[in-house]
GROMACS .gro file of C-alpha atoms in nm:
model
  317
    1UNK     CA    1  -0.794   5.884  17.035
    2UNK     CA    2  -0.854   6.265  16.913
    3UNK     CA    3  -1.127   6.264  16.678
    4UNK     CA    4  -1.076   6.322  16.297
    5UNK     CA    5  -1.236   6.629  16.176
    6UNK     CA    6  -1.469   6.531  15.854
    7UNK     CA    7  -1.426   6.928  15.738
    8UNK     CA    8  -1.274   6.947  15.378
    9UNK     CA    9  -0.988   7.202  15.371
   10UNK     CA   10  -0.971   7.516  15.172
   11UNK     CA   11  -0.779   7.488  14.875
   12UNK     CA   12  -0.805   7.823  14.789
   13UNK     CA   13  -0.407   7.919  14.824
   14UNK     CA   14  -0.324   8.304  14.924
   15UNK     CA   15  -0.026   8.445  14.805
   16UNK     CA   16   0.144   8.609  15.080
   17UNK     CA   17   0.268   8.969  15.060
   18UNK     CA   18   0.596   9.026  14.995
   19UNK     CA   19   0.744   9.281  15.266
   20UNK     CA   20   0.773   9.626  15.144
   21UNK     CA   21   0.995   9.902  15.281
   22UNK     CA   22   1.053  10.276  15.196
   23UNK     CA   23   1.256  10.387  14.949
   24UNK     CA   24   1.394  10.721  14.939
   25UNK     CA   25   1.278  10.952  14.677
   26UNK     CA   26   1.593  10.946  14.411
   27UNK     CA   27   1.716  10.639  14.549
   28UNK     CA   28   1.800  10.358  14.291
   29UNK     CA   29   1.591  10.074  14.354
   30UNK     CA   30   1.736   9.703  14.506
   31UNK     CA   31   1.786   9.567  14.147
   32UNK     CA   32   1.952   9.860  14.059
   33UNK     CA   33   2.241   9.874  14.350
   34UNK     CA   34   2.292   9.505  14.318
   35UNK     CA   35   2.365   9.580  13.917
   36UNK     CA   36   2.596   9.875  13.988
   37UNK     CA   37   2.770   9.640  14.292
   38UNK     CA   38   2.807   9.333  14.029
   39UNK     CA   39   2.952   9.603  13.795
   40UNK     CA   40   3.198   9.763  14.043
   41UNK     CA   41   3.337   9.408  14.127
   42UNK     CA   42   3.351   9.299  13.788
   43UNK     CA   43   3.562   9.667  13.739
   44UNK     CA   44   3.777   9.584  13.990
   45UNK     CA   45   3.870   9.236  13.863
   46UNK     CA   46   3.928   9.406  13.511
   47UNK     CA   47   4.172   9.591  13.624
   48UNK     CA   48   4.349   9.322  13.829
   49UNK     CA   49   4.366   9.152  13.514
   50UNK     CA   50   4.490   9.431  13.293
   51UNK     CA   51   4.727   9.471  13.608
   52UNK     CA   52   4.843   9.145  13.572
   53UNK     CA   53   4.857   9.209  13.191
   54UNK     CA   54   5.099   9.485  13.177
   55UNK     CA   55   5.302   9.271  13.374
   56UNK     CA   56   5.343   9.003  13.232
   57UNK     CA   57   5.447   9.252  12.905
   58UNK     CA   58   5.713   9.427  13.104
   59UNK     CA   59   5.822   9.072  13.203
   60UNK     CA   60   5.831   8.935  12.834
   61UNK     CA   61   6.000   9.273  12.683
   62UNK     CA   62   6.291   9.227  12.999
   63UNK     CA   63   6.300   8.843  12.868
   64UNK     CA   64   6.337   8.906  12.498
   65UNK     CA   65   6.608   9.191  12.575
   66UNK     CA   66   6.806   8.946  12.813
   67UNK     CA   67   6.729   8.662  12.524
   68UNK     CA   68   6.835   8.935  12.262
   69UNK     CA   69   7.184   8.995  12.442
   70UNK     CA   70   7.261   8.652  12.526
   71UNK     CA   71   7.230   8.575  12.161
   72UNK     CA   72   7.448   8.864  12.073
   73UNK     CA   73   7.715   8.719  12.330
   74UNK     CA   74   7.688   8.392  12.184
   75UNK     CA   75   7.747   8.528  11.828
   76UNK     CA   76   8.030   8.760  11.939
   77UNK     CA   77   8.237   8.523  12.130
   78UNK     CA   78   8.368   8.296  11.831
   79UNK     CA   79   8.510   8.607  11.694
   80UNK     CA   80   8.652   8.714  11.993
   81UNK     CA   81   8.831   8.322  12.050
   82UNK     CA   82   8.921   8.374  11.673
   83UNK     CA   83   9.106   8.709  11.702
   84UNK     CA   84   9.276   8.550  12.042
   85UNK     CA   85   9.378   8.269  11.924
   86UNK     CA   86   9.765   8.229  11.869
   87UNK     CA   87   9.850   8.187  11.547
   88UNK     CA   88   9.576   8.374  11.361
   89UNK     CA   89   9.427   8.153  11.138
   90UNK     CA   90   9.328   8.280  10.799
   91UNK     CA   91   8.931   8.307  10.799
   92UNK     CA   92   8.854   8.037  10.440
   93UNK     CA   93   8.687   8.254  10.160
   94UNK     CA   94   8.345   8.120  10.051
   95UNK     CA   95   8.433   8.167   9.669
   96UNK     CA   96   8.719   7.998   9.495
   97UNK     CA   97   8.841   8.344   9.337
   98UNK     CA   98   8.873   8.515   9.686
   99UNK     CA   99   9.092   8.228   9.815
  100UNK     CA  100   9.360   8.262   9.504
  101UNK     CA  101   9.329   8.617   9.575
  102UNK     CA  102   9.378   8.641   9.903
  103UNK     CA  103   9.675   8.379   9.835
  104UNK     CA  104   9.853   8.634   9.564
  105UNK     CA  105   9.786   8.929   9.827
  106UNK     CA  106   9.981   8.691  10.129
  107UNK     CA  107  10.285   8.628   9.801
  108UNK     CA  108  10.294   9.042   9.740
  109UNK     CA  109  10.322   9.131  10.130
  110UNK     CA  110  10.591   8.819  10.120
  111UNK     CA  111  10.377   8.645  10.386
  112UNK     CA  112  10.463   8.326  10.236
  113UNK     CA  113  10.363   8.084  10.476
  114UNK     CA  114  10.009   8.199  10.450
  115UNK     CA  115  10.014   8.229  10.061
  116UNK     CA  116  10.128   7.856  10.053
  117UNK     CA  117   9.818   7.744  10.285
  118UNK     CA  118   9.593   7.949  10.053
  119UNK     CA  119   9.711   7.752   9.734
  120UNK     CA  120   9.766   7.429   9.955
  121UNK     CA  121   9.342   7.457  10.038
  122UNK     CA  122   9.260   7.556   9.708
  123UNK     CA  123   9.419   7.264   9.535
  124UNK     CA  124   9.229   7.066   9.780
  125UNK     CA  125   8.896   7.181   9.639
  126UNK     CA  126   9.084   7.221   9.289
  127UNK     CA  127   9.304   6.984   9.231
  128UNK     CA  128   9.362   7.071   8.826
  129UNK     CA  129   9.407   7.412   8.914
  130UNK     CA  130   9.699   7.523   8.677
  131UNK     CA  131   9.747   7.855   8.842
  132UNK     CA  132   9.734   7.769   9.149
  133UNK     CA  133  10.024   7.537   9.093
  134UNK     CA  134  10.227   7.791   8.933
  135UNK     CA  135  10.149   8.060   9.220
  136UNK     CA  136  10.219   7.762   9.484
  137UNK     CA  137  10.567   7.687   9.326
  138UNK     CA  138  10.658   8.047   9.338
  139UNK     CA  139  10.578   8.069   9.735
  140UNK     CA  140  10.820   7.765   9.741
  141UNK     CA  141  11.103   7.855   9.547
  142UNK     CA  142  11.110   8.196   9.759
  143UNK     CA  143  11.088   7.967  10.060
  144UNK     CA  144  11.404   7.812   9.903
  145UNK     CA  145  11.201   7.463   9.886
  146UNK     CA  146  11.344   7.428   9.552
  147UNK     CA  147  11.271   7.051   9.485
  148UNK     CA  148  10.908   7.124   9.585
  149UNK     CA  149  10.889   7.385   9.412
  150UNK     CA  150  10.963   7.201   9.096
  151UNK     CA  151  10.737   6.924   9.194
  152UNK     CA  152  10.455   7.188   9.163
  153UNK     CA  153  10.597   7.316   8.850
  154UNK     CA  154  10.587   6.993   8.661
  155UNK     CA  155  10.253   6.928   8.825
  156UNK     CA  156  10.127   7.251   8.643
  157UNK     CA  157  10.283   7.112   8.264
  158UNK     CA  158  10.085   6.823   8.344
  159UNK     CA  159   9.781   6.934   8.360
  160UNK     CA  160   9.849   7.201   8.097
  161UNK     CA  161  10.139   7.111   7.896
  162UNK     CA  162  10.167   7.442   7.720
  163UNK     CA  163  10.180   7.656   8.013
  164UNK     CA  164  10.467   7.827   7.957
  165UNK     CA  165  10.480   8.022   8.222
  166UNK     CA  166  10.528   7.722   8.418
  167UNK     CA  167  10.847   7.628   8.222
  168UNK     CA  168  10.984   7.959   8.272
  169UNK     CA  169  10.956   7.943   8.677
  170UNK     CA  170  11.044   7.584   8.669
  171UNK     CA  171  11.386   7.736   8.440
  172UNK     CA  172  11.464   7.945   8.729
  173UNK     CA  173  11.412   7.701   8.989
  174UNK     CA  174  11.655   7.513   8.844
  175UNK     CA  175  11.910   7.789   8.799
  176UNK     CA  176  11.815   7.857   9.183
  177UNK     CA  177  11.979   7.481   9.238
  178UNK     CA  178  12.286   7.529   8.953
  179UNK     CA  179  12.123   7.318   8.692
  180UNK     CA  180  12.174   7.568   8.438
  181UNK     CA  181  12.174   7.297   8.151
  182UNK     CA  182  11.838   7.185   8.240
  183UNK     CA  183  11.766   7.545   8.294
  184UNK     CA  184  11.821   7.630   7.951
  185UNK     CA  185  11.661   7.296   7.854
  186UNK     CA  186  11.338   7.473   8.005
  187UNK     CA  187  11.354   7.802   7.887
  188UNK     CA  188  11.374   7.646   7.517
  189UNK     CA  189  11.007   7.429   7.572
  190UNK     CA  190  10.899   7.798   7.713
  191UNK     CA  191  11.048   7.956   7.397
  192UNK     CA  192  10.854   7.675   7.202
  193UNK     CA  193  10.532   7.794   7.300
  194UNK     CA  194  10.608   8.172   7.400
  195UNK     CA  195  10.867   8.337   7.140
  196UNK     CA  196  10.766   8.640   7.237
  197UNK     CA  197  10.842   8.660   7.599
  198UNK     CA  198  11.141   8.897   7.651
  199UNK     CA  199  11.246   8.705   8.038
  200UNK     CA  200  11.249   8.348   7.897
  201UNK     CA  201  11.534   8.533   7.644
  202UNK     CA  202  11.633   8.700   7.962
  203UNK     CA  203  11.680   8.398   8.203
  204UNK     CA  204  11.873   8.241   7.928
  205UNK     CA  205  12.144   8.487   7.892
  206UNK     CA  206  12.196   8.458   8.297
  207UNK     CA  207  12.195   8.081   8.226
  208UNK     CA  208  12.452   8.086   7.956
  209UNK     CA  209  12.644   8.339   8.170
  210UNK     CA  210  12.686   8.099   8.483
  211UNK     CA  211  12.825   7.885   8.255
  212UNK     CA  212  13.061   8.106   8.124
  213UNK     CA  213  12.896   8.130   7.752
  214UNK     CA  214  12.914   8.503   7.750
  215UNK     CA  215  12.855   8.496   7.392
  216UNK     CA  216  12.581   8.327   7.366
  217UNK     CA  217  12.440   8.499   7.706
  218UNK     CA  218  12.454   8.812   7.496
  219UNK     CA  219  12.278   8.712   7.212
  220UNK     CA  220  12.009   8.608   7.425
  221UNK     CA  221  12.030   8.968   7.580
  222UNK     CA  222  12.042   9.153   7.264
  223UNK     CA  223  11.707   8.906   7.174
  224UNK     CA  224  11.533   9.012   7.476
  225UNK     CA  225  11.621   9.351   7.395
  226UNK     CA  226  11.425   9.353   7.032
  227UNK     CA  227  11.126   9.260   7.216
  228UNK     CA  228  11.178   9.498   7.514
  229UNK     CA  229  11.385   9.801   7.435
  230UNK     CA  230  11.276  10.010   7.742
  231UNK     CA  231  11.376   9.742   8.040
  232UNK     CA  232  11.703   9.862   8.191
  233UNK     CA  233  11.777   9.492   8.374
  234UNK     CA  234  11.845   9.403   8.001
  235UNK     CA  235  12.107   9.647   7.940
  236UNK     CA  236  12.261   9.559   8.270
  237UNK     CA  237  12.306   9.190   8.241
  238UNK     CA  238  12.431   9.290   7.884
  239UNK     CA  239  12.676   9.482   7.987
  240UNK     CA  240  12.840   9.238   8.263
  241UNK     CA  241  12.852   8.971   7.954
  242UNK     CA  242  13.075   9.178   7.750
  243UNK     CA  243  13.267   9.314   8.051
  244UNK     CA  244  13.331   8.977   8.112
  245UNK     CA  245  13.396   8.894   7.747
  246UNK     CA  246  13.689   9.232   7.815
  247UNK     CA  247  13.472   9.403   7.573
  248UNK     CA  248  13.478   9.721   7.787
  249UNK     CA  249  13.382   9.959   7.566
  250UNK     CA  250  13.021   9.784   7.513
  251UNK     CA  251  12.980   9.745   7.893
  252UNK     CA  252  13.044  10.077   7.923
  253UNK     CA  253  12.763  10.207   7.667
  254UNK     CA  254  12.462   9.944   7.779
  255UNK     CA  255  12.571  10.084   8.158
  256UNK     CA  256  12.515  10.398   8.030
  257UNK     CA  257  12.164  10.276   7.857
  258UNK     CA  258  12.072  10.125   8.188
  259UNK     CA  259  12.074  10.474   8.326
  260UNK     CA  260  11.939  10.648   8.116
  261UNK     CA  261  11.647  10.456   8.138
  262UNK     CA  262  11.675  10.451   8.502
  263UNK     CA  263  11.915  10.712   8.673
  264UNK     CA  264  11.826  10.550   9.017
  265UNK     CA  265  11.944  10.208   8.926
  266UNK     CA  266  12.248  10.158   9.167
  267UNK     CA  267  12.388   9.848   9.040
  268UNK     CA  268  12.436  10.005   8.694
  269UNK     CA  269  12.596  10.334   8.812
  270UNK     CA  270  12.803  10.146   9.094
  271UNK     CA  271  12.916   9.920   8.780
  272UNK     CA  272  12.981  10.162   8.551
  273UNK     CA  273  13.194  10.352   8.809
  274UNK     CA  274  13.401  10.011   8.780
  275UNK     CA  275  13.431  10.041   8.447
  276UNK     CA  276  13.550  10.414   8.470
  277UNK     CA  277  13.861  10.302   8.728
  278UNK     CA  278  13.930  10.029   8.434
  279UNK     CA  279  13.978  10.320   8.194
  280UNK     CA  280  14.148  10.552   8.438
  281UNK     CA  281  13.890  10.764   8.444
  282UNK     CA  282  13.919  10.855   8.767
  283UNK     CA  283  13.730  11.148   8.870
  284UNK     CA  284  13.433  10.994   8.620
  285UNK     CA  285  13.449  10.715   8.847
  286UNK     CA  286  13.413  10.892   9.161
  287UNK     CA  287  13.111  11.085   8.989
  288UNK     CA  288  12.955  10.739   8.930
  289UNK     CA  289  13.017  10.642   9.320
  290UNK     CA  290  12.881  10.960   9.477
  291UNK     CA  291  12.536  10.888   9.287
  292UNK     CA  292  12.544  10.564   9.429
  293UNK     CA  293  12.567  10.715   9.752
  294UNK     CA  294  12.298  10.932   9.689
  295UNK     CA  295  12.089  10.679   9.590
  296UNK     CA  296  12.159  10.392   9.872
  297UNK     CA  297  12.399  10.519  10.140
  298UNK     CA  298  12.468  10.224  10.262
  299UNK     CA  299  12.568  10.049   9.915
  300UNK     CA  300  12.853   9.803  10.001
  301UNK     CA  301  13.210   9.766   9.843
  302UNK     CA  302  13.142  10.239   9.739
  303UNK     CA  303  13.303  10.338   9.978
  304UNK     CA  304  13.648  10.109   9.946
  305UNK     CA  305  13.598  10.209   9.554
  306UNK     CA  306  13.647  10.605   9.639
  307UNK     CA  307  13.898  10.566   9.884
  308UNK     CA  308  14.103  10.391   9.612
  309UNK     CA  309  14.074  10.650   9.398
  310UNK     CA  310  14.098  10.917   9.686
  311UNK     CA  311  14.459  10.746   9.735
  312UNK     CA  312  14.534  10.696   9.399
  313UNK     CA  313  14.459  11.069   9.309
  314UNK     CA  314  14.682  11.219   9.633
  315UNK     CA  315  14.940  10.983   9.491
  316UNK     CA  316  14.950  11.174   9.165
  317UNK     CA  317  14.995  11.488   9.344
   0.00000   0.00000   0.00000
């Protein structure tokens, strides 16, 4: 066996040198290019990230404008299924007031299929709606839906039972369907509330005149007339009472009146030329017919008048 050496060792511990090398004068030290190296990587992977950054922006901006127009597609395309869709359907007012409205604008263009569904979904949301009734029974008696349109009448004087307006278009719609008694029946619970209305006087006379009451269809005319001394209708339907009461000399002057009031109102010039042939006022008469054609051209039954009196006056020669 070797033998163990009884010599203590050293503890005495030496540090060892570190190796050294030469470093150029105005060269950075170690520490110093391993900083600048860390930094340069560090650099790089900023702008990788800020790469990556402006990106992902570009991406997002293209994403919210494709998001932005699919949205406006979406929004655009009921309209565009609404304006193709066959029949057009009347886009429903959010207020109550634009509903009737739009309902009297469909009745004053004549468009009264529409005007009824206005007033048909309006009494939906309000059914005690007196006007709408009244409006609705108009569209229907100008649809010549005369029994409904006195259903909607009567519906109208039930929920306001002094609506005389509603007794007065309920009147006519019965004179539309030659119930002139219950016409007139009408017109007096219109009178009853309204005295003052010069058409319910009106209406009356043309009731009383289908039924041959010329009379009495006068007086109502000559009634109207103290309330409404400028409406040349009045005059007219006067005058065709006492024509056909032979009272030709009255015709003649309320004709005239009509005129005056309104020298483009055919009927009463076309009527009065009538009148003038009755008299044997001939050449009067065809005065009367050539402003009728100079008013309406086309007038029917003028120019069969002249060539009467055309013949009539050769005749005399």
């Amino acid at each position: 066996m070797p033998k163990l050496s009884t010599t203590k060792p050293s503890t005495k511990v030496v540090a060892a040198k570190k190796p050294t090398r030469m470093v150029a004068k105005g060269q950075a030290k170690p520490q110093t290019d391993d900083a600048v190296s860390q930094l340069v990587v560090l650099l790089a992977q900023v702008k990788e990230l800020y790469e990556h950054y402006q990106k992902s922006v570009q991406d997002s901006a293209q994403m919210m404008e494709q998001i932005e127009a699919l949205i406006r597609v979406s929004q655009a395309a009921p309209q565009v299924e609404a304006l193709q869709a066959k029949p057009k359907s009347i886009p429903k007012p959010v207020a109550e007031g634009d509903l009737y409205l739009l309902g009297m604008e469909h009745l004053s263009a004549k468009r009264f299929e529409a005007a009824l569904d206005c007033f048909n979904r309006l009494l939906k949301e309000k059914p005690k709606h007196l006007d709408a009734y009244c409006q609705k029974g108009n569209v229907l008696f100008e649809l010549k839906r005369f029994d409904q349109a006195i259903s909607a009448f009567e519906k109208a004087i039930q929920i306001e039972p002094k609506a005389s307006a509603a007794y007065l278009s309920l009147g006519i719609t019965l004179h539309g369907l030659g119930q002139y008694k219950n016409a007139i029946q009408a017109y007096e619970k219109a009178l009853k509330i309204n005295p003052a209305d010069f058409m319910i006087y009106r209406n009356m006379g043309n009731a009383y005149n289908e039924l041959k009451a010329y009379d009495e269809a006068v007086n109502q005319y000559n009634l109207a007339i103290d309330i409404k001394a400028d409406y040349p209708a009045l005059f007219f339907s006067k005058a065709m009472a006492l024509n056909n009461l032979g009272k030709t000399l009255g015709a003649l002057e309320a004709y005239s009146r009509a005129i005056t009031l309104d020298p483009q109102y055919a009927d009463a010039h076309y009527y009065l030329g009538l009148i003038q042939m009755k008299m044997g006022s001939l050449k009067k008469a065809m005065e009367s017919f050539d402003r009728v054609l100079a008013i309406n051209p086309h007038y029917d039954g003028v120019q069969v008048q002249r060539e009467r009196i055309l013949s009539t006056l050769n005749s005399m020669k």
